[in-house]
């Protein structure tokens, strides 16, 4: 049951994901998708629209028409322009439920703008859209609130209708193969965990770089900014996965308990510290891939004087036994030179250098890099002798690429997450206390910025961010990686 | 025709990366069918900057030949100032295993042909194409301009800059410009310097002999010859100058004056040793069959110590593949040996330079001394 069925997310992600699940026969034998939105449109027209969307956006192309034909028959549409629409929806749900024998199992997906979450949740409650039997779950998209208070309020509204274990807050980063692989790398191998501590790790860098600008999202983005759009959810989740303690089991409760513990240990940056520990930037005009692009203030729908940040860099610490004193540098930005999300674990230099300066000039500290997108993979750099007479040492790269190693395309994160939600596995979804901890970390920084304690620095599009971001690391004698 | 040489064309950088990923996978699949494992073994990013198609192609061939020794991602930037817009095409090579048991290696070659007014945009094409974690070598073919946003931007990206001063039209003017690029904290390499490696070794080996070592502090004169073509029009003294810069920087000589050019494009310098005694240096062009213009053809080092004189001479044999190294002390030949001294091609020189990731302090010192001479 998708609310917001005429929106972009449904067309670009949800229905292509469902279709690909159908292709892989991962959907139940009997299954229906009911779309709903305010707009009046016939079921046939709705199916045609989705067909075209899948043809355009599916990761497997061309579209398999035979599979689509039967899949499309399970797609329905009910307009909900007002309250009476929900009565109709309730009847349709009951009818289809009887036809397909779903026993009242229902997954509600809120793919609408966030302002609609609350009325829809209330309508689900008021019109008894939950089945009388079976399970009901709700998937909530980001943004989940715009600060701690609004997030808590949203949770309280949802809990009028759904129990916490029925709420699936989606963070599509967590559905990515490499993100799940962070847990596998750390906890299915014995060689990494012993060195995954302050004794061996010099620092950690987490980067989420985008080369695109704000595209068509000016309305949302200009009110949110990079901190709310990326840091609050995606980057803090990545940080939690990298820094968490080993869970006792790979299930939703154990994994999320450990993540919350780390998020709680994440040292808060007080408003008066934002000048020292944070950087916010906004892109100006520049070049991306050889093309001239405009600055943020010249984007359509953005005021030239908009103070919204498109770049954030933070220096964070985790106050626990494992990470005391080890900085975690995180950054995200739009209009950076390339699209790349990665986590780099930088290890300490060898304690005692036995080789001459000349021999070891090309050597750097070991680095383990988890590439999350694009080109998912893992690489480890280490020093090796260059095959010449005499001794020259150089950093080389041991590289593991998913695409070349397994020869398959990783499933799209929405496929993974929708399937998990259908199965009731919430491991890769964000729990209430996680979201609240994330906002509790972000809110004081935003407050400090709002109070004018950190200037908005500009950077040219196509560069790796503003000057103060370099300074943030240079003060510690470090530099950002080139992703 | 372009595509036959440079590979498939891609519409954008994203499309190009997708195409590379596809080609990599196809190559891996192909290798697996033959029971081989194929490594995506990149050890460096090599950015080649060229403004002439012929230079770009020569560079591409040299890099392809080096793929087994230095598997790399090569990004060849061909600047063409005629039209606007950027086109990128790409080519992926897979070396066939040879009978000597060498493993097949994947390497990736990208051509970015930038057209029109590209100075400020060229870096935005190169940056997203660099493989993370690997050092960046920038090979600038031709003469680097003394300024220009594209020079600054590209050099800033690089860990090491490779030039070939043999290509410089006016080495005496351009070498100091190159030395100034060190402000970008880039290690600088000159293929012309690499051509001197054997010469430097041979010279140094004279003075490894304990009895002759003291002569090192008694050098009174240097004569070096470098090749010119038959009509003697193009004078390329940069290799000989670098050799002089090396000796002077190692032995802490000071430049005193540059005497009027000697005969036929030669140069005459007066330098001073650390004990203030004079060293006369003459670099002169000679026509030598079979040598590239600018290549050093011979060196004669004259020394005197406590009334005894000595000469240390290295001379290329007429076959241009050997050299004779002779030590004459007190008028008597004390040692003479013939050693192989092949003229190295771009490929060998580049291959050698790519093994060094840091700064070449000896070269930088030689260059600094040369700047003081100029």
mmCIF file of N, CA, C and O in Angstrom, chain A residues 287-292 337-338 342 357-358 361-362 367 369 371 375 379 381 386-388 392 394-397 399 403-409 462 464 481-483, chain B residues 13 21 24-25 28-29 32 40 42-45 69-70 86 120-121 124-125 127-128 130-137 157 159 352 354-361:
data_model
loop_
_atom_site.group_PDB
_atom_site.id
_atom_site.type_symbol
_atom_site.label_atom_id
_atom_site.label_comp_id
_atom_site.label_asym_id
_atom_site.label_seq_id
_atom_site.Cartn_x
_atom_site.Cartn_y
_atom_site.Cartn_z
ATOM 1 N N UNK A 287 32.949 24.298 -12.412
ATOM 2 C CA UNK A 287 32.894 23.323 -13.499
ATOM 3 C C UNK A 287 32.740 21.910 -12.946
ATOM 4 O O UNK A 287 33.406 21.538 -11.982
ATOM 5 N N UNK A 288 31.866 21.150 -13.552
ATOM 6 C CA UNK A 288 31.706 19.740 -13.199
ATOM 7 C C UNK A 288 31.876 18.938 -14.484
ATOM 8 O O UNK A 288 31.139 19.139 -15.442
ATOM 9 N N UNK A 289 32.843 18.067 -14.500
ATOM 10 C CA UNK A 289 33.064 17.242 -15.684
ATOM 11 C C UNK A 289 33.217 18.067 -16.950
ATOM 12 O O UNK A 289 32.762 17.664 -18.016
ATOM 13 N N UNK A 290 33.846 19.234 -16.825
ATOM 14 C CA UNK A 290 34.088 20.062 -17.997
ATOM 15 C C UNK A 290 32.948 20.998 -18.348
ATOM 16 O O UNK A 290 33.073 21.824 -19.235
ATOM 17 N N UNK A 291 31.823 20.865 -17.643
ATOM 18 C CA UNK A 291 30.679 21.727 -17.939
ATOM 19 C C UNK A 291 30.585 22.842 -16.902
ATOM 20 O O UNK A 291 30.768 22.601 -15.710
ATOM 21 N N UNK A 292 30.230 24.008 -17.366
ATOM 22 C CA UNK A 292 30.050 25.130 -16.440
ATOM 23 C C UNK A 292 28.725 24.959 -15.700
ATOM 24 O O UNK A 292 27.715 24.618 -16.298
ATOM 25 N N UNK A 337 33.692 17.214 -6.962
ATOM 26 C CA UNK A 337 34.140 16.783 -8.291
ATOM 27 C C UNK A 337 33.560 15.448 -8.754
ATOM 28 O O UNK A 337 33.409 15.216 -9.944
ATOM 29 N N UNK A 338 33.258 14.548 -7.843
ATOM 30 C CA UNK A 338 32.696 13.279 -8.285
ATOM 31 C C UNK A 338 31.766 12.716 -7.245
ATOM 32 O O UNK A 338 31.812 13.109 -6.083
ATOM 33 N N UNK A 342 32.330 6.897 0.803
ATOM 34 C CA UNK A 342 33.324 5.945 1.266
ATOM 35 C C UNK A 342 33.666 6.194 2.719
ATOM 36 O O UNK A 342 33.461 7.284 3.255
ATOM 37 N N UNK A 357 64.958 7.733 4.717
ATOM 38 C CA UNK A 357 63.956 8.679 4.257
ATOM 39 C C UNK A 357 63.728 8.543 2.754
ATOM 40 O O UNK A 357 62.608 8.537 2.271
ATOM 41 N N UNK A 358 64.845 8.392 2.011
ATOM 42 C CA UNK A 358 64.726 8.275 0.558
ATOM 43 C C UNK A 358 63.932 7.029 0.182
ATOM 44 O O UNK A 358 63.086 7.055 -0.697
ATOM 45 N N UNK A 361 60.017 7.394 1.059
ATOM 46 C CA UNK A 361 59.330 8.649 0.806
ATOM 47 C C UNK A 361 57.918 8.487 0.253
ATOM 48 O O UNK A 361 57.033 9.252 0.560
ATOM 49 N N UNK A 362 57.731 7.459 -0.541
ATOM 50 C CA UNK A 362 56.395 7.272 -1.115
ATOM 51 C C UNK A 362 55.443 6.518 -0.200
ATOM 52 O O UNK A 362 54.347 6.167 -0.608
ATOM 53 N N UNK A 367 45.775 2.188 5.013
ATOM 54 C CA UNK A 367 44.422 2.718 4.974
ATOM 55 C C UNK A 367 43.490 1.637 4.448
ATOM 56 O O UNK A 367 43.796 0.980 3.466
ATOM 57 N N UNK A 369 39.811 1.202 2.978
ATOM 58 C CA UNK A 369 38.740 2.037 2.446
ATOM 59 C C UNK A 369 37.562 1.173 2.043
ATOM 60 O O UNK A 369 37.716 0.199 1.306
ATOM 61 N N UNK A 371 34.406 1.392 -0.031
ATOM 62 C CA UNK A 371 33.719 2.224 -1.025
ATOM 63 C C UNK A 371 32.258 1.807 -1.084
ATOM 64 O O UNK A 371 31.952 0.644 -1.339
ATOM 65 N N UNK A 375 30.810 1.883 -7.690
ATOM 66 C CA UNK A 375 31.983 1.031 -7.747
ATOM 67 C C UNK A 375 32.270 0.412 -6.373
ATOM 68 O O UNK A 375 33.356 0.535 -5.821
ATOM 69 N N UNK A 379 39.312 -1.566 -0.355
ATOM 70 C CA UNK A 379 40.716 -1.607 -0.728
ATOM 71 C C UNK A 379 41.587 -1.331 0.489
ATOM 72 O O UNK A 379 41.173 -0.665 1.434
ATOM 73 N N UNK A 381 45.590 -0.185 1.471
ATOM 74 C CA UNK A 381 46.889 0.257 0.968
ATOM 75 C C UNK A 381 47.969 -0.169 1.949
ATOM 76 O O UNK A 381 47.778 -0.138 3.159
ATOM 77 N N UNK A 386 59.492 -1.520 -4.317
ATOM 78 C CA UNK A 386 59.449 -1.389 -5.766
ATOM 79 C C UNK A 386 60.523 -2.304 -6.340
ATOM 80 O O UNK A 386 61.645 -2.349 -5.821
ATOM 81 N N UNK A 387 60.183 -3.083 -7.377
ATOM 82 C CA UNK A 387 61.159 -4.043 -7.880
ATOM 83 C C UNK A 387 62.292 -3.398 -8.662
ATOM 84 O O UNK A 387 62.319 -3.425 -9.874
ATOM 85 N N UNK A 388 63.190 -2.779 -7.969
ATOM 86 C CA UNK A 388 64.415 -2.262 -8.582
ATOM 87 C C UNK A 388 65.555 -2.632 -7.660
ATOM 88 O O UNK A 388 65.345 -3.039 -6.528
ATOM 89 N N UNK A 392 63.337 0.918 -2.576
ATOM 90 C CA UNK A 392 62.376 2.003 -2.675
ATOM 91 C C UNK A 392 61.052 1.427 -2.251
ATOM 92 O O UNK A 392 60.689 0.337 -2.689
ATOM 93 N N UNK A 394 56.868 1.910 -1.751
ATOM 94 C CA UNK A 394 55.771 2.687 -2.273
ATOM 95 C C UNK A 394 54.453 2.095 -1.790
ATOM 96 O O UNK A 394 54.344 0.899 -1.596
ATOM 97 N N UNK A 395 53.490 2.956 -1.599
ATOM 98 C CA UNK A 395 52.168 2.468 -1.217
ATOM 99 C C UNK A 395 51.502 1.809 -2.417
ATOM 100 O O UNK A 395 51.479 2.379 -3.498
ATOM 101 N N UNK A 396 50.994 0.612 -2.213
ATOM 102 C CA UNK A 396 50.240 -0.044 -3.266
ATOM 103 C C UNK A 396 48.870 -0.396 -2.716
ATOM 104 O O UNK A 396 48.606 -0.300 -1.523
ATOM 105 N N UNK A 397 48.033 -0.829 -3.614
ATOM 106 C CA UNK A 397 46.633 -0.946 -3.309
ATOM 107 C C UNK A 397 46.148 -2.364 -3.537
ATOM 108 O O UNK A 397 46.354 -2.919 -4.598
ATOM 109 N N UNK A 399 42.883 -4.352 -3.957
ATOM 110 C CA UNK A 399 41.559 -3.857 -4.287
ATOM 111 C C UNK A 399 40.586 -4.999 -4.485
ATOM 112 O O UNK A 399 40.872 -5.956 -5.189
ATOM 113 N N UNK A 403 31.713 -5.717 -8.331
ATOM 114 C CA UNK A 403 31.250 -6.006 -9.682
ATOM 115 C C UNK A 403 32.102 -7.064 -10.353
ATOM 116 O O UNK A 403 31.596 -8.026 -10.922
ATOM 117 N N UNK A 404 33.451 -6.909 -10.254
ATOM 118 C CA UNK A 404 34.338 -7.835 -10.945
ATOM 119 C C UNK A 404 34.464 -9.157 -10.201
ATOM 120 O O UNK A 404 34.761 -10.181 -10.794
ATOM 121 N N UNK A 405 34.272 -9.126 -8.891
ATOM 122 C CA UNK A 405 34.508 -10.343 -8.134
ATOM 123 C C UNK A 405 33.317 -11.289 -8.173
ATOM 124 O O UNK A 405 33.465 -12.489 -8.300
ATOM 125 N N UNK A 406 32.134 -10.737 -8.044
ATOM 126 C CA UNK A 406 30.959 -11.605 -8.014
ATOM 127 C C UNK A 406 30.212 -11.608 -9.337
ATOM 128 O O UNK A 406 29.288 -12.385 -9.526
ATOM 129 N N UNK A 407 30.637 -10.722 -10.245
ATOM 130 C CA UNK A 407 30.042 -10.663 -11.579
ATOM 131 C C UNK A 407 28.534 -10.477 -11.560
ATOM 132 O O UNK A 407 27.835 -10.949 -12.443
ATOM 133 N N UNK A 408 28.016 -9.856 -10.549
ATOM 134 C CA UNK A 408 26.586 -9.557 -10.556
ATOM 135 C C UNK A 408 26.417 -8.102 -10.163
ATOM 136 O O UNK A 408 27.262 -7.515 -9.504
ATOM 137 N N UNK A 409 25.292 -7.549 -10.564
ATOM 138 C CA UNK A 409 24.949 -6.221 -10.081
ATOM 139 C C UNK A 409 24.383 -6.370 -8.689
ATOM 140 O O UNK A 409 23.555 -7.242 -8.437
ATOM 141 N N UNK A 462 32.859 21.818 -8.216
ATOM 142 C CA UNK A 462 33.923 21.038 -8.839
ATOM 143 C C UNK A 462 35.201 21.005 -8.031
ATOM 144 O O UNK A 462 36.188 20.440 -8.468
ATOM 145 N N UNK A 464 36.896 20.250 -3.924
ATOM 146 C CA UNK A 464 36.580 19.369 -2.804
ATOM 147 C C UNK A 464 36.149 20.125 -1.561
ATOM 148 O O UNK A 464 36.450 19.723 -0.447
ATOM 149 N N UNK A 481 41.243 12.757 2.262
ATOM 150 C CA UNK A 481 41.589 11.883 1.149
ATOM 151 C C UNK A 481 41.046 12.451 -0.158
ATOM 152 O O UNK A 481 40.100 13.200 -0.157
ATOM 153 N N UNK A 482 41.630 12.014 -1.246
ATOM 154 C CA UNK A 482 41.018 12.256 -2.552
ATOM 155 C C UNK A 482 40.204 11.019 -2.895
ATOM 156 O O UNK A 482 40.770 9.978 -3.189
ATOM 157 N N UNK A 483 38.874 11.095 -2.778
ATOM 158 C CA UNK A 483 38.074 9.874 -3.002
ATOM 159 C C UNK A 483 38.138 9.421 -4.454
ATOM 160 O O UNK A 483 38.361 10.236 -5.317
ATOM 161 N N UNK B 13 31.166 11.567 -18.083
ATOM 162 C CA UNK B 13 32.096 10.883 -17.201
ATOM 163 C C UNK B 13 31.423 9.689 -16.536
ATOM 164 O O UNK B 13 32.019 8.620 -16.403
ATOM 165 N N UNK B 21 33.593 -0.097 -16.328
ATOM 166 C CA UNK B 21 33.193 -1.203 -15.454
ATOM 167 C C UNK B 21 32.732 -2.395 -16.302
ATOM 168 O O UNK B 21 33.066 -3.551 -16.027
ATOM 169 N N UNK B 24 35.785 -3.978 -17.935
ATOM 170 C CA UNK B 24 36.559 -4.724 -16.938
ATOM 171 C C UNK B 24 35.929 -6.074 -16.700
ATOM 172 O O UNK B 24 36.586 -7.098 -16.661
ATOM 173 N N UNK B 25 34.603 -6.026 -16.559
ATOM 174 C CA UNK B 25 33.912 -7.270 -16.264
ATOM 175 C C UNK B 25 34.016 -8.244 -17.430
ATOM 176 O O UNK B 25 34.214 -9.433 -17.243
ATOM 177 N N UNK B 28 37.409 -9.774 -17.365
ATOM 178 C CA UNK B 28 37.527 -10.779 -16.307
ATOM 179 C C UNK B 28 36.843 -12.073 -16.743
ATOM 180 O O UNK B 28 37.379 -13.171 -16.590
ATOM 181 N N UNK B 29 35.645 -11.912 -17.313
ATOM 182 C CA UNK B 29 34.896 -13.095 -17.747
ATOM 183 C C UNK B 29 35.678 -13.846 -18.820
ATOM 184 O O UNK B 29 35.774 -15.082 -18.798
ATOM 185 N N UNK B 32 38.505 -15.692 -17.256
ATOM 186 C CA UNK B 32 38.068 -16.868 -16.492
ATOM 187 C C UNK B 32 37.783 -18.047 -17.403
ATOM 188 O O UNK B 32 38.044 -19.186 -17.037
ATOM 189 N N UNK B 40 42.718 -6.439 -11.502
ATOM 190 C CA UNK B 40 42.649 -5.027 -11.829
ATOM 191 C C UNK B 40 43.765 -4.371 -11.030
ATOM 192 O O UNK B 40 43.593 -3.863 -9.939
ATOM 193 N N UNK B 42 45.986 -1.736 -10.615
ATOM 194 C CA UNK B 42 46.495 -0.406 -10.892
ATOM 195 C C UNK B 42 47.443 -0.014 -9.781
ATOM 196 O O UNK B 42 47.141 -0.220 -8.624
ATOM 197 N N UNK B 43 48.567 0.525 -10.134
ATOM 198 C CA UNK B 43 49.462 1.027 -9.102
ATOM 199 C C UNK B 43 49.619 2.534 -9.186
ATOM 200 O O UNK B 43 50.176 3.143 -8.295
ATOM 201 N N UNK B 44 49.137 3.126 -10.258
ATOM 202 C CA UNK B 44 49.252 4.578 -10.331
ATOM 203 C C UNK B 44 48.244 5.155 -11.312
ATOM 204 O O UNK B 44 47.716 4.472 -12.174
ATOM 205 N N UNK B 45 47.998 6.442 -11.125
ATOM 206 C CA UNK B 45 47.258 7.231 -12.104
ATOM 207 C C UNK B 45 48.283 7.976 -12.936
ATOM 208 O O UNK B 45 49.164 8.634 -12.378
ATOM 209 N N UNK B 69 54.443 -3.621 -16.482
ATOM 210 C CA UNK B 69 55.355 -3.219 -15.424
ATOM 211 C C UNK B 69 54.697 -2.196 -14.502
ATOM 212 O O UNK B 69 54.901 -2.204 -13.302
ATOM 213 N N UNK B 70 53.915 -1.317 -15.083
ATOM 214 C CA UNK B 70 53.252 -0.286 -14.289
ATOM 215 C C UNK B 70 51.779 -0.247 -14.646
ATOM 216 O O UNK B 70 51.332 0.656 -15.346
ATOM 217 N N UNK B 86 33.497 19.172 -24.494
ATOM 218 C CA UNK B 86 34.396 18.103 -24.067
ATOM 219 C C UNK B 86 33.880 16.791 -24.618
ATOM 220 O O UNK B 86 32.716 16.479 -24.522
ATOM 221 N N UNK B 120 40.310 26.561 -17.566
ATOM 222 C CA UNK B 120 39.760 26.505 -16.221
ATOM 223 C C UNK B 120 38.891 25.273 -16.009
ATOM 224 O O UNK B 120 38.476 25.010 -14.890
ATOM 225 N N UNK B 121 38.606 24.526 -17.047
ATOM 226 C CA UNK B 121 37.709 23.396 -16.853
ATOM 227 C C UNK B 121 38.395 22.041 -16.947
ATOM 228 O O UNK B 121 37.800 21.026 -16.652
ATOM 229 N N UNK B 124 38.407 19.706 -13.901
ATOM 230 C CA UNK B 124 37.123 19.107 -13.521
ATOM 231 C C UNK B 124 36.830 17.860 -14.339
ATOM 232 O O UNK B 124 35.946 17.081 -13.997
ATOM 233 N N UNK B 125 37.550 17.685 -15.425
ATOM 234 C CA UNK B 125 37.415 16.443 -16.191
ATOM 235 C C UNK B 125 38.327 15.371 -15.598
ATOM 236 O O UNK B 125 37.956 14.197 -15.489
ATOM 237 N N UNK B 127 39.802 15.199 -12.409
ATOM 238 C CA UNK B 127 39.634 14.800 -10.996
ATOM 239 C C UNK B 127 38.703 13.602 -10.822
ATOM 240 O O UNK B 127 39.066 12.641 -10.156
ATOM 241 N N UNK B 128 37.515 13.629 -11.418
ATOM 242 C CA UNK B 128 36.639 12.480 -11.175
ATOM 243 C C UNK B 128 37.158 11.177 -11.777
ATOM 244 O O UNK B 128 36.680 10.108 -11.410
ATOM 245 N N UNK B 130 40.319 10.104 -11.593
ATOM 246 C CA UNK B 130 41.468 9.546 -10.878
ATOM 247 C C UNK B 130 41.020 8.390 -9.988
ATOM 248 O O UNK B 130 39.991 8.475 -9.322
ATOM 249 N N UNK B 131 41.802 7.345 -9.972
ATOM 250 C CA UNK B 131 41.508 6.238 -9.063
ATOM 251 C C UNK B 131 41.976 6.658 -7.668
ATOM 252 O O UNK B 131 43.105 7.119 -7.513
ATOM 253 N N UNK B 132 41.109 6.508 -6.671
ATOM 254 C CA UNK B 132 41.505 6.925 -5.328
ATOM 255 C C UNK B 132 42.719 6.139 -4.843
ATOM 256 O O UNK B 132 42.978 5.039 -5.333
ATOM 257 N N UNK B 133 43.406 6.678 -3.893
ATOM 258 C CA UNK B 133 44.485 5.995 -3.164
ATOM 259 C C UNK B 133 45.772 5.824 -3.949
ATOM 260 O O UNK B 133 46.784 5.456 -3.387
ATOM 261 N N UNK B 134 45.737 6.024 -5.242
ATOM 262 C CA UNK B 134 46.950 5.784 -6.016
ATOM 263 C C UNK B 134 47.638 7.106 -6.321
ATOM 264 O O UNK B 134 46.981 8.121 -6.525
ATOM 265 N N UNK B 135 48.970 7.085 -6.359
ATOM 266 C CA UNK B 135 49.675 8.327 -6.673
ATOM 267 C C UNK B 135 49.340 8.805 -8.086
ATOM 268 O O UNK B 135 48.979 8.015 -8.960
ATOM 269 N N UNK B 136 49.435 10.096 -8.273
ATOM 270 C CA UNK B 136 49.137 10.694 -9.579
ATOM 271 C C UNK B 136 50.436 11.195 -10.200
ATOM 272 O O UNK B 136 51.129 12.017 -9.624
ATOM 273 N N UNK B 137 50.741 10.665 -11.361
ATOM 274 C CA UNK B 137 51.878 11.146 -12.146
ATOM 275 C C UNK B 137 51.324 11.981 -13.290
ATOM 276 O O UNK B 137 50.392 11.560 -13.954
ATOM 277 N N UNK B 157 47.205 18.566 -8.678
ATOM 278 C CA UNK B 157 46.660 17.215 -8.493
ATOM 279 C C UNK B 157 47.759 16.165 -8.378
ATOM 280 O O UNK B 157 47.535 15.084 -7.861
ATOM 281 N N UNK B 159 51.307 14.060 -7.739
ATOM 282 C CA UNK B 159 52.378 13.806 -6.789
ATOM 283 C C UNK B 159 53.721 13.978 -7.466
ATOM 284 O O UNK B 159 54.716 14.279 -6.836
ATOM 285 N N UNK B 352 61.228 3.736 -15.698
ATOM 286 C CA UNK B 352 62.129 3.941 -14.569
ATOM 287 C C UNK B 352 61.604 5.054 -13.659
ATOM 288 O O UNK B 352 61.570 4.919 -12.440
ATOM 289 N N UNK B 354 58.632 6.015 -13.213
ATOM 290 C CA UNK B 354 57.386 5.692 -12.525
ATOM 291 C C UNK B 354 57.630 4.852 -11.265
ATOM 292 O O UNK B 354 56.713 4.634 -10.494
ATOM 293 N N UNK B 355 58.853 4.383 -11.084
ATOM 294 C CA UNK B 355 59.106 3.610 -9.855
ATOM 295 C C UNK B 355 59.340 4.539 -8.669
ATOM 296 O O UNK B 355 59.358 4.093 -7.538
ATOM 297 N N UNK B 356 59.547 5.811 -8.937
ATOM 298 C CA UNK B 356 59.850 6.731 -7.845
ATOM 299 C C UNK B 356 58.598 7.539 -7.528
ATOM 300 O O UNK B 356 58.071 8.226 -8.398
ATOM 301 N N UNK B 357 58.152 7.430 -6.304
ATOM 302 C CA UNK B 357 56.937 8.165 -5.968
ATOM 303 C C UNK B 357 57.242 9.476 -5.266
ATOM 304 O O UNK B 357 56.452 10.392 -5.275
ATOM 305 N N UNK B 358 58.387 9.580 -4.670
ATOM 306 C CA UNK B 358 58.682 10.789 -3.896
ATOM 307 C C UNK B 358 59.439 11.809 -4.720
ATOM 308 O O UNK B 358 59.445 11.776 -5.946
ATOM 309 N N UNK B 359 60.071 12.721 -4.041
ATOM 310 C CA UNK B 359 60.855 13.734 -4.735
ATOM 311 C C UNK B 359 62.234 13.178 -5.065
ATOM 312 O O UNK B 359 62.785 12.389 -4.316
ATOM 313 N N UNK B 360 62.789 13.646 -6.188
ATOM 314 C CA UNK B 360 64.148 13.284 -6.552
ATOM 315 C C UNK B 360 65.034 14.451 -6.122
ATOM 316 O O UNK B 360 65.202 15.434 -6.843
ATOM 317 N N UNK B 361 65.571 14.332 -4.921
ATOM 318 C CA UNK B 361 66.282 15.473 -4.347
ATOM 319 C C UNK B 361 67.543 15.813 -5.129
ATOM 320 O O UNK B 361 67.935 16.972 -5.219
#
